[in-house]
Amino acid sequence: MIDTRPAAAGVPIAEVETPALVLDMPAFTRNLERMQAELTGSGVALRAHGKAHKCPEIARRQVALGAVGVCCQKVSEAEIFVDAGIESVAVTNEVVAAAKLARLAALARRAEIMVLCDDAAVVPLLGEAARCAGIALKVLVEIEVGGNRCGIAPGEEAARLARLVDRENGLHFAGLQAYCGPAQHKPNYSDRRDTTMHVAEAVKSTLSALRGAGLAREFVTGGGTGTFAFERDSGVFSEVQAGSYAFLDMDYAGILGEDGAPVRTFEHSLFLLSTVISRPTKNRAVLDAGHKAHSMDSGLAGLAAPLGGRVTRQSDEHMVVELDDAAPGLEIGNHVRLIPGHVDPTINLHDWIVCVRDDAVEDVWPIAARGPGL
Ligand SMILES: *Cc1c(COP(=O)(O)O)cnc(C)c1O
């Protein structure tokens, strides 16, 4: 088998083959510690979102620091995290195919597993899978809180679905999922706060409808890197599901704090290392990392150091940097560190995370759960 690792442990960073994801270990460790410190003692737990990293080594570190477990979006990710020894995994997504539900129910024999439901039609399918596996499957009812993605209407409708789940043999109605994706990256502090307050109101009305239906289930999970402090302080959330905080990206670099200045709680720790492969004109440098190494669904990559230019476009295998004038760090053969536009889909394009410290490779971790996710 060909060794696809971009580097071996112990070599200098200069020898890393590109394009490769490099993780600045001190910055990464500070991010993990800071998020845990934000939550420890608050009564709200961290359930780190594994879709950001898809990497068992990182999940284990998050749990070692105090996370109650991880989230993921796909059954295949849940299998990899459980295999890696993570004892509590929430699939924060709807799963409806019988074969996938059978795999999920099998996992529930080895770890605490939760899955979402937003439709009465799926309840018997979940029940069937649980009964076949001989386990009680924990089901969270997902409510729609402004994401306009999945989720049943909060309040009475959600309570009716919860009651169906509760009555289904093999299922355990475990609580509510309330995640508002669009709130995460709103640059303005008060926009993020106000949106999350609306989410909390929807949760409260649903909890009261649940009590009315005789289902006093107070477990609520949701939130992300942009809003976790609001969920934490809302008084209704049991957990937050932040993921990107471990790495940060250009998307999150733009969010502002209460004082109007960029939030600096977390630092960029994950970089796309690339190489200058062409300097066809005085004002253009071309890097070896395009769509196949970097996802620009949320925008272009940023240069990690001010090199006298900016990324202006990318194609399949190229990234173009337009230069102001002399740019000494952008000669042919130079390594260039980029801040990914959006870490989650960028991680998914790579097999390995190259961990670096003091200009040397410390370790190389497999992104074991990468791929489309069965
Ligand atoms: C992506 C996601 C998160 C985490 O969001 P970050 O912005 O990466 O912190 C949490 N919950 C759900 C359901 C998600 O899809």
Short mmCIF file of C-alpha atoms and ligand atoms in Angstrom, two decimals:
data_model
loop_
_atom_site.label_atom_id
_atom_site.label_comp_id
_atom_site.label_asym_id
_atom_site.label_seq_id
_atom_site.Cartn_x
_atom_site.Cartn_y
_atom_site.Cartn_z
CA MET A 1 0.00 0.00 0.00
CA ILE A 2 1.19 3.51 -0.82
CA ASP A 3 1.71 5.63 2.28
CA THR A 4 -0.56 8.64 1.73
CA ARG A 5 0.57 10.50 4.83
CA PRO A 6 1.89 13.97 3.92
CA ALA A 7 4.69 13.59 6.48
CA ALA A 8 6.07 11.31 9.15
CA ALA A 9 6.33 12.25 12.82
CA GLY A 10 9.60 13.96 13.64
CA VAL A 11 10.33 15.67 10.32
CA PRO A 12 10.51 19.47 10.01
CA ILE A 13 7.39 21.24 8.67
CA ALA A 14 9.41 22.19 5.59
CA GLU A 15 9.28 18.52 4.55
CA VAL A 16 5.49 18.17 4.70
CA GLU A 17 4.06 17.36 1.27
CA THR A 18 1.26 19.62 0.13
CA PRO A 19 -1.61 20.22 0.02
CA ALA A 20 -1.98 19.06 3.61
CA LEU A 21 -3.94 20.04 6.70
CA VAL A 22 -1.64 21.07 9.53
CA LEU A 23 -2.82 21.48 13.10
CA ASP A 24 -0.99 23.94 15.32
CA MET A 25 -1.03 21.83 18.51
CA PRO A 26 -0.60 24.63 21.09
CA ALA A 27 -3.41 26.73 19.52
CA PHE A 28 -5.63 23.66 19.14
CA THR A 29 -5.10 22.63 22.76
CA ARG A 30 -5.89 26.17 23.95
CA ASN A 31 -9.15 26.10 21.96
CA LEU A 32 -10.23 22.82 23.56
CA GLU A 33 -9.35 24.07 27.03
CA ARG A 34 -11.09 27.43 26.54
CA MET A 35 -14.39 25.92 25.44
CA GLN A 36 -14.33 23.53 28.37
CA ALA A 37 -13.52 26.41 30.74
CA GLU A 38 -16.46 28.41 29.31
CA LEU A 39 -18.82 25.58 30.31
CA THR A 40 -17.35 23.94 33.40
CA GLY A 41 -19.43 24.94 36.43
CA SER A 42 -22.26 26.37 34.29
CA GLY A 43 -24.46 23.29 34.57
CA VAL A 44 -24.39 23.01 30.76
CA ALA A 45 -22.29 20.24 29.25
CA LEU A 46 -20.24 20.18 26.07
CA ARG A 47 -21.11 17.55 23.51
CA ALA A 48 -18.51 18.41 20.89
CA HIS A 49 -19.64 18.18 17.28
CA GLY A 50 -17.52 15.58 15.50
CA LYS A 51 -18.61 16.64 12.02
CA ALA A 52 -16.04 19.44 12.26
CA HIS A 53 -13.08 17.07 12.63
CA LYS A 54 -14.23 13.49 11.89
CA CYS A 55 -11.16 12.42 13.84
CA PRO A 56 -11.24 9.95 16.77
CA GLU A 57 -8.02 11.37 18.27
CA ILE A 58 -9.69 14.76 18.60
CA ALA A 59 -12.93 13.32 20.00
CA ARG A 60 -10.93 11.48 22.67
CA ARG A 61 -9.16 14.70 23.66
CA GLN A 62 -12.46 16.59 23.91
CA VAL A 63 -13.89 13.90 26.17
CA ALA A 64 -10.70 13.72 28.26
CA LEU A 65 -11.08 17.45 28.96
CA GLY A 66 -14.69 17.07 30.09
CA ALA A 67 -17.05 16.76 27.10
CA VAL A 68 -19.91 14.32 27.84
CA GLY A 69 -19.54 12.80 24.40
CA VAL A 70 -19.74 13.84 20.78
CA CYS A 71 -22.30 14.58 18.11
CA CYS A 72 -22.13 13.50 14.51
CA GLN A 73 -24.41 13.63 11.49
CA LYS A 74 -24.05 10.16 9.99
CA VAL A 75 -24.31 6.57 11.22
CA SER A 76 -20.88 5.82 9.72
CA GLU A 77 -19.38 8.60 11.87
CA ALA A 78 -21.13 7.24 14.97
CA GLU A 79 -19.64 3.78 14.28
CA ILE A 80 -16.14 5.20 14.08
CA PHE A 81 -16.50 7.26 17.26
CA VAL A 82 -17.93 4.31 19.21
CA ASP A 83 -15.13 2.08 17.91
CA ALA A 84 -12.71 4.73 19.19
CA GLY A 85 -14.14 4.38 22.69
CA ILE A 86 -16.51 7.38 22.82
CA GLU A 87 -19.25 6.29 25.20
CA SER A 88 -22.00 8.74 24.28
CA VAL A 89 -22.79 9.74 20.69
CA ALA A 90 -25.73 11.81 19.48
CA VAL A 91 -26.51 11.60 15.78
CA THR A 92 -27.89 15.12 15.38
CA ASN A 93 -29.68 14.22 12.22
CA GLU A 94 -32.69 12.30 10.95
CA VAL A 95 -31.99 8.66 10.02
CA VAL A 96 -34.75 6.85 8.13
CA ALA A 97 -33.33 3.94 6.08
CA ALA A 98 -33.92 0.52 7.66
CA ALA A 99 -30.32 -0.65 7.08
CA LYS A 100 -28.91 2.45 8.73
CA LEU A 101 -31.32 2.22 11.65
CA ALA A 102 -30.28 -1.40 12.18
CA ARG A 103 -26.62 -0.32 12.36
CA LEU A 104 -27.50 2.50 14.74
CA ALA A 105 -29.51 0.23 17.01
CA ALA A 106 -26.62 -2.25 17.07
CA LEU A 107 -24.34 0.56 18.22
CA ALA A 108 -26.70 1.28 21.11
CA ARG A 109 -25.63 -2.06 22.61
CA ARG A 110 -22.11 -0.67 23.04
CA ALA A 111 -22.59 3.03 23.82
CA GLU A 112 -25.23 5.60 24.65
CA ILE A 113 -26.76 6.56 21.30
CA MET A 114 -29.26 9.29 20.54
CA VAL A 115 -30.92 10.08 17.23
CA LEU A 116 -33.33 12.75 16.02
CA CYS A 117 -36.90 12.40 14.84
CA ASP A 118 -39.13 15.07 13.31
CA ASP A 119 -41.90 12.98 11.72
CA ALA A 120 -44.52 10.55 13.03
CA ALA A 121 -44.00 8.31 9.99
CA VAL A 122 -40.48 7.46 11.14
CA VAL A 123 -41.46 6.46 14.69
CA PRO A 124 -42.42 2.85 13.81
CA LEU A 125 -39.18 2.46 11.78
CA LEU A 126 -37.11 3.58 14.77
CA GLY A 127 -39.13 1.28 17.02
CA GLU A 128 -38.67 -1.71 14.71
CA ALA A 129 -34.88 -1.24 14.62
CA ALA A 130 -34.71 -0.92 18.41
CA ARG A 131 -36.87 -3.99 19.02
CA CYS A 132 -34.83 -6.10 16.57
CA ALA A 133 -31.63 -5.12 18.36
CA GLY A 134 -33.20 -5.67 21.77
CA ILE A 135 -32.27 -2.22 23.03
CA ALA A 136 -34.05 0.97 24.08
CA LEU A 137 -33.14 3.66 21.55
CA LYS A 138 -32.97 7.24 22.82
CA VAL A 139 -34.82 9.60 20.52
CA LEU A 140 -34.68 13.40 20.57
CA VAL A 141 -37.50 15.30 18.91
CA GLU A 142 -36.00 17.96 16.67
CA ILE A 143 -37.87 21.25 16.69
CA GLU A 144 -37.66 23.90 13.95
CA VAL A 145 -36.03 26.99 15.46
CA GLY A 146 -35.16 29.15 12.46
CA GLY A 147 -32.79 26.91 10.53
CA ASN A 148 -35.48 26.05 7.96
CA ARG A 149 -33.92 22.62 7.63
CA CYS A 150 -35.29 19.64 9.55
CA GLY A 151 -37.50 19.92 12.61
CA ILE A 152 -41.17 19.79 13.61
CA ALA A 153 -43.00 22.93 14.75
CA PRO A 154 -42.29 23.67 18.43
CA GLY A 155 -45.04 23.53 21.04
CA GLU A 156 -48.06 21.23 20.75
CA GLU A 157 -47.01 19.57 17.48
CA ALA A 158 -43.65 18.61 18.90
CA ALA A 159 -45.31 17.36 22.07
CA ARG A 160 -47.65 15.13 20.04
CA LEU A 161 -44.65 13.60 18.26
CA ALA A 162 -42.85 13.14 21.59
CA ARG A 163 -45.85 11.27 22.93
CA LEU A 164 -45.85 8.94 19.91
CA VAL A 165 -42.14 8.27 20.45
CA ASP A 166 -42.73 7.63 24.14
CA ARG A 167 -45.49 5.12 23.43
CA GLU A 168 -43.52 3.20 20.81
CA ASN A 169 -42.09 -0.04 22.10
CA GLY A 170 -38.30 0.04 22.10
CA LEU A 171 -38.01 3.82 22.06
CA HIS A 172 -37.18 6.21 24.86
CA PHE A 173 -38.18 9.84 24.34
CA ALA A 174 -35.01 11.53 25.64
CA GLY A 175 -35.60 15.25 25.05
CA LEU A 176 -35.29 17.99 22.44
CA GLN A 177 -32.83 19.00 19.74
CA ALA A 178 -32.93 22.75 19.02
CA TYR A 179 -30.14 23.91 16.70
CA CYS A 180 -30.23 27.11 14.65
CA GLY A 181 -27.46 26.94 12.03
CA PRO A 182 -27.99 30.41 10.49
CA ALA A 183 -27.54 32.05 13.92
CA GLN A 184 -23.96 30.78 14.26
CA HIS A 185 -22.21 33.09 11.79
CA LYS A 186 -24.23 36.27 12.16
CA PRO A 187 -21.44 38.82 12.61
CA ASN A 188 -23.42 41.07 14.95
CA TYR A 189 -23.42 40.08 18.63
CA SER A 190 -26.97 41.20 19.37
CA ASP A 191 -28.29 39.39 16.25
CA ARG A 192 -26.80 36.13 17.52
CA ARG A 193 -28.09 36.78 21.04
CA ASP A 194 -31.63 37.75 19.93
CA THR A 195 -31.90 34.80 17.54
CA THR A 196 -30.83 32.44 20.31
CA MET A 197 -33.37 34.02 22.68
CA HIS A 198 -36.06 33.13 20.13
CA VAL A 199 -34.72 29.58 20.02
CA ALA A 200 -34.93 29.45 23.82
CA GLU A 201 -38.54 30.69 23.71
CA ALA A 202 -39.47 27.92 21.25
CA VAL A 203 -37.80 25.41 23.58
CA LYS A 204 -39.72 26.76 26.60
CA SER A 205 -43.07 26.57 24.84
CA THR A 206 -42.28 22.99 23.82
CA LEU A 207 -41.21 22.01 27.34
CA SER A 208 -44.47 23.38 28.69
CA ALA A 209 -46.48 21.49 26.04
CA LEU A 210 -44.55 18.35 27.03
CA ARG A 211 -45.44 18.85 30.68
CA GLY A 212 -49.07 19.29 29.61
CA ALA A 213 -48.82 15.92 27.86
CA GLY A 214 -47.37 14.32 30.98
CA LEU A 215 -43.85 14.12 29.55
CA ALA A 216 -41.62 16.10 31.89
CA ARG A 217 -38.43 15.65 29.89
CA GLU A 218 -36.07 18.57 30.43
CA PHE A 219 -33.07 17.46 28.36
CA VAL A 220 -32.34 19.97 25.60
CA THR A 221 -29.33 20.00 23.26
CA GLY A 222 -28.26 22.44 20.52
CA GLY A 223 -26.07 25.47 19.84
CA GLY A 224 -22.74 25.88 18.12
CA THR A 225 -19.50 27.85 18.19
CA GLY A 226 -21.17 31.18 17.39
CA THR A 227 -23.97 31.06 19.97
CA PHE A 228 -22.92 28.59 22.69
CA ALA A 229 -22.64 31.28 25.38
CA PHE A 230 -26.26 32.31 24.79
CA GLU A 231 -27.52 28.74 24.99
CA ARG A 232 -25.38 28.26 28.09
CA ASP A 233 -26.93 31.29 29.78
CA SER A 234 -30.50 30.71 28.56
CA GLY A 235 -31.50 28.46 31.43
CA VAL A 236 -33.10 25.85 29.13
CA PHE A 237 -30.20 24.01 27.48
CA SER A 238 -28.55 20.94 29.02
CA GLU A 239 -25.75 20.71 26.43
CA VAL A 240 -24.12 22.69 23.66
CA GLN A 241 -22.92 21.09 20.43
CA ALA A 242 -20.07 23.32 19.31
CA GLY A 243 -17.64 21.85 16.81
CA SER A 244 -15.73 24.47 14.81
CA TYR A 245 -14.26 26.07 17.97
CA ALA A 246 -11.47 23.46 17.89
CA PHE A 247 -10.11 24.90 14.61
CA LEU A 248 -11.93 28.11 13.73
CA ASP A 249 -12.10 29.21 10.09
CA MET A 250 -12.55 32.34 7.95
CA ASP A 251 -16.31 32.01 8.39
CA TYR A 252 -15.97 32.37 12.17
CA ALA A 253 -13.17 34.93 12.00
CA GLY A 254 -15.81 37.55 11.14
CA ILE A 255 -18.08 37.24 14.16
CA LEU A 256 -18.07 40.18 16.55
CA GLY A 257 -18.35 40.40 20.32
CA GLU A 258 -20.49 42.70 22.45
CA ASP A 259 -17.87 45.46 22.05
CA GLY A 260 -18.02 45.26 18.25
CA ALA A 261 -14.51 43.78 18.02
CA PRO A 262 -13.86 40.32 16.51
CA VAL A 263 -14.38 37.50 19.04
CA ARG A 264 -11.00 36.22 20.16
CA THR A 265 -12.05 33.37 22.45
CA PHE A 266 -10.72 30.84 19.94
CA GLU A 267 -7.76 30.94 17.54
CA HIS A 268 -7.12 29.56 14.11
CA SER A 269 -5.43 26.22 14.70
CA LEU A 270 -6.06 24.30 11.46
CA PHE A 271 -4.29 25.44 8.31
CA LEU A 272 -4.13 24.24 4.77
CA LEU A 273 -0.48 24.05 3.87
CA SER A 274 0.16 24.64 0.18
CA THR A 275 3.10 25.31 -2.12
CA VAL A 276 3.70 28.09 -4.65
CA ILE A 277 3.92 26.24 -7.97
CA SER A 278 3.93 29.20 -10.37
CA ARG A 279 4.67 32.95 -10.49
CA PRO A 280 3.52 33.65 -14.03
CA THR A 281 3.36 37.43 -13.52
CA LYS A 282 4.74 39.93 -11.01
CA ASN A 283 1.32 40.17 -9.36
CA ARG A 284 0.22 36.55 -9.36
CA ALA A 285 1.27 33.52 -7.35
CA VAL A 286 -0.42 30.16 -7.87
CA LEU A 287 -0.73 27.55 -5.09
CA ASP A 288 -1.23 23.79 -5.38
CA ALA A 289 -4.52 23.65 -3.43
CA GLY A 290 -7.83 24.07 -5.26
CA HIS A 291 -11.37 22.74 -4.85
CA LYS A 292 -10.04 19.23 -4.18
CA ALA A 293 -8.20 20.40 -1.08
CA HIS A 294 -10.33 23.35 0.05
CA SER A 295 -14.07 23.87 0.18
CA MET A 296 -15.15 27.41 -0.66
CA ASP A 297 -18.87 27.01 0.04
CA SER A 298 -18.49 29.79 2.63
CA GLY A 299 -15.84 31.74 0.77
CA LEU A 300 -12.17 31.78 -0.12
CA ALA A 301 -9.28 30.80 2.10
CA GLY A 302 -7.28 33.50 3.87
CA LEU A 303 -3.50 33.84 4.05
CA ALA A 304 -2.46 32.96 7.61
CA ALA A 305 0.40 35.48 7.52
CA PRO A 306 0.31 38.87 5.78
CA LEU A 307 2.35 38.11 2.66
CA GLY A 308 1.39 41.17 0.65
CA GLY A 309 -1.50 39.65 -1.27
CA ARG A 310 -4.84 37.88 -1.05
CA VAL A 311 -6.51 34.80 -2.42
CA THR A 312 -8.83 35.79 -5.25
CA ARG A 313 -10.01 32.50 -6.75
CA GLN A 314 -9.56 28.76 -6.89
CA SER A 315 -10.18 26.03 -9.44
CA ASP A 316 -9.89 22.23 -9.24
CA GLU A 317 -6.19 22.07 -8.36
CA HIS A 318 -5.11 25.72 -8.17
CA MET A 319 -5.50 28.71 -5.89
CA VAL A 320 -4.61 32.16 -7.16
CA VAL A 321 -3.05 34.84 -4.94
CA GLU A 322 -2.99 38.38 -6.30
CA LEU A 323 0.01 40.32 -5.00
CA ASP A 324 0.20 43.99 -4.23
CA ASP A 325 3.88 44.23 -5.15
CA ALA A 326 7.02 42.52 -3.90
CA ALA A 327 5.95 39.49 -1.87
CA PRO A 328 9.04 37.70 -0.63
CA GLY A 329 7.10 34.82 1.01
CA LEU A 330 5.55 33.79 -2.28
CA GLU A 331 8.46 32.53 -4.39
CA ILE A 332 8.22 29.25 -6.28
CA GLY A 333 8.58 26.34 -3.88
CA ASN A 334 7.59 28.30 -0.77
CA HIS A 335 5.08 26.81 1.65
CA VAL A 336 2.04 29.00 2.30
CA ARG A 337 -0.35 28.55 5.24
CA LEU A 338 -4.00 29.17 4.45
CA ILE A 339 -6.95 29.57 6.81
CA PRO A 340 -9.80 27.47 5.39
CA GLY A 341 -13.02 29.29 4.47
CA HIS A 342 -15.09 26.54 6.13
CA VAL A 343 -13.38 23.78 8.10
CA ASP A 344 -16.04 21.06 8.09
CA PRO A 345 -16.23 20.35 4.34
CA THR A 346 -12.48 21.03 3.98
CA ILE A 347 -11.61 18.36 6.58
CA ASN A 348 -13.74 15.95 4.58
CA LEU A 349 -11.43 16.31 1.55
CA HIS A 350 -8.35 15.06 3.43
CA ASP A 351 -7.17 11.75 4.85
CA TRP A 352 -4.78 13.09 7.47
CA ILE A 353 -4.23 15.85 9.97
CA VAL A 354 -0.54 16.70 10.36
CA CYS A 355 0.01 17.82 13.96
CA VAL A 356 2.80 20.38 14.29
CA ARG A 357 4.62 22.02 17.15
CA ASP A 358 7.75 24.20 17.07
CA ASP A 359 8.18 23.79 13.29
CA ALA A 360 8.24 19.99 13.48
CA VAL A 361 5.67 17.27 12.85
CA GLU A 362 4.58 15.77 16.16
CA ASP A 363 2.04 13.24 14.92
CA VAL A 364 -0.20 12.39 11.98
CA TRP A 365 -3.86 11.58 12.75
CA PRO A 366 -6.25 9.83 10.37
CA ILE A 367 -9.50 11.64 9.55
CA ALA A 368 -11.11 8.26 10.01
CA ALA A 369 -14.74 9.32 9.51
CA ARG A 370 -14.18 11.33 6.32
CA GLY A 371 -16.24 10.74 3.22
CA PRO A 372 -19.87 11.29 2.26
CA GLY A 373 -21.01 9.35 5.33
CA LEU A 374 -23.15 6.25 4.87
C1 LIG B 1 -22.66 21.91 12.57
C2 LIG B 1 -23.54 21.66 13.71
C3 LIG B 1 -23.15 22.03 14.99
C4 LIG B 1 -21.82 22.71 15.32
O1 LIG B 1 -21.65 23.92 14.72
P1 LIG B 1 -20.24 24.70 14.74
O2 LIG B 1 -20.57 25.94 14.06
O3 LIG B 1 -19.28 23.86 13.97
O4 LIG B 1 -19.84 24.84 16.17
C5 LIG B 1 -24.01 21.73 16.05
N1 LIG B 1 -25.18 21.08 15.84
C6 LIG B 1 -25.59 20.71 14.61
C7 LIG B 1 -26.87 19.98 14.45
C8 LIG B 1 -24.79 20.98 13.51
O5 LIG B 1 -25.21 20.61 12.29
#
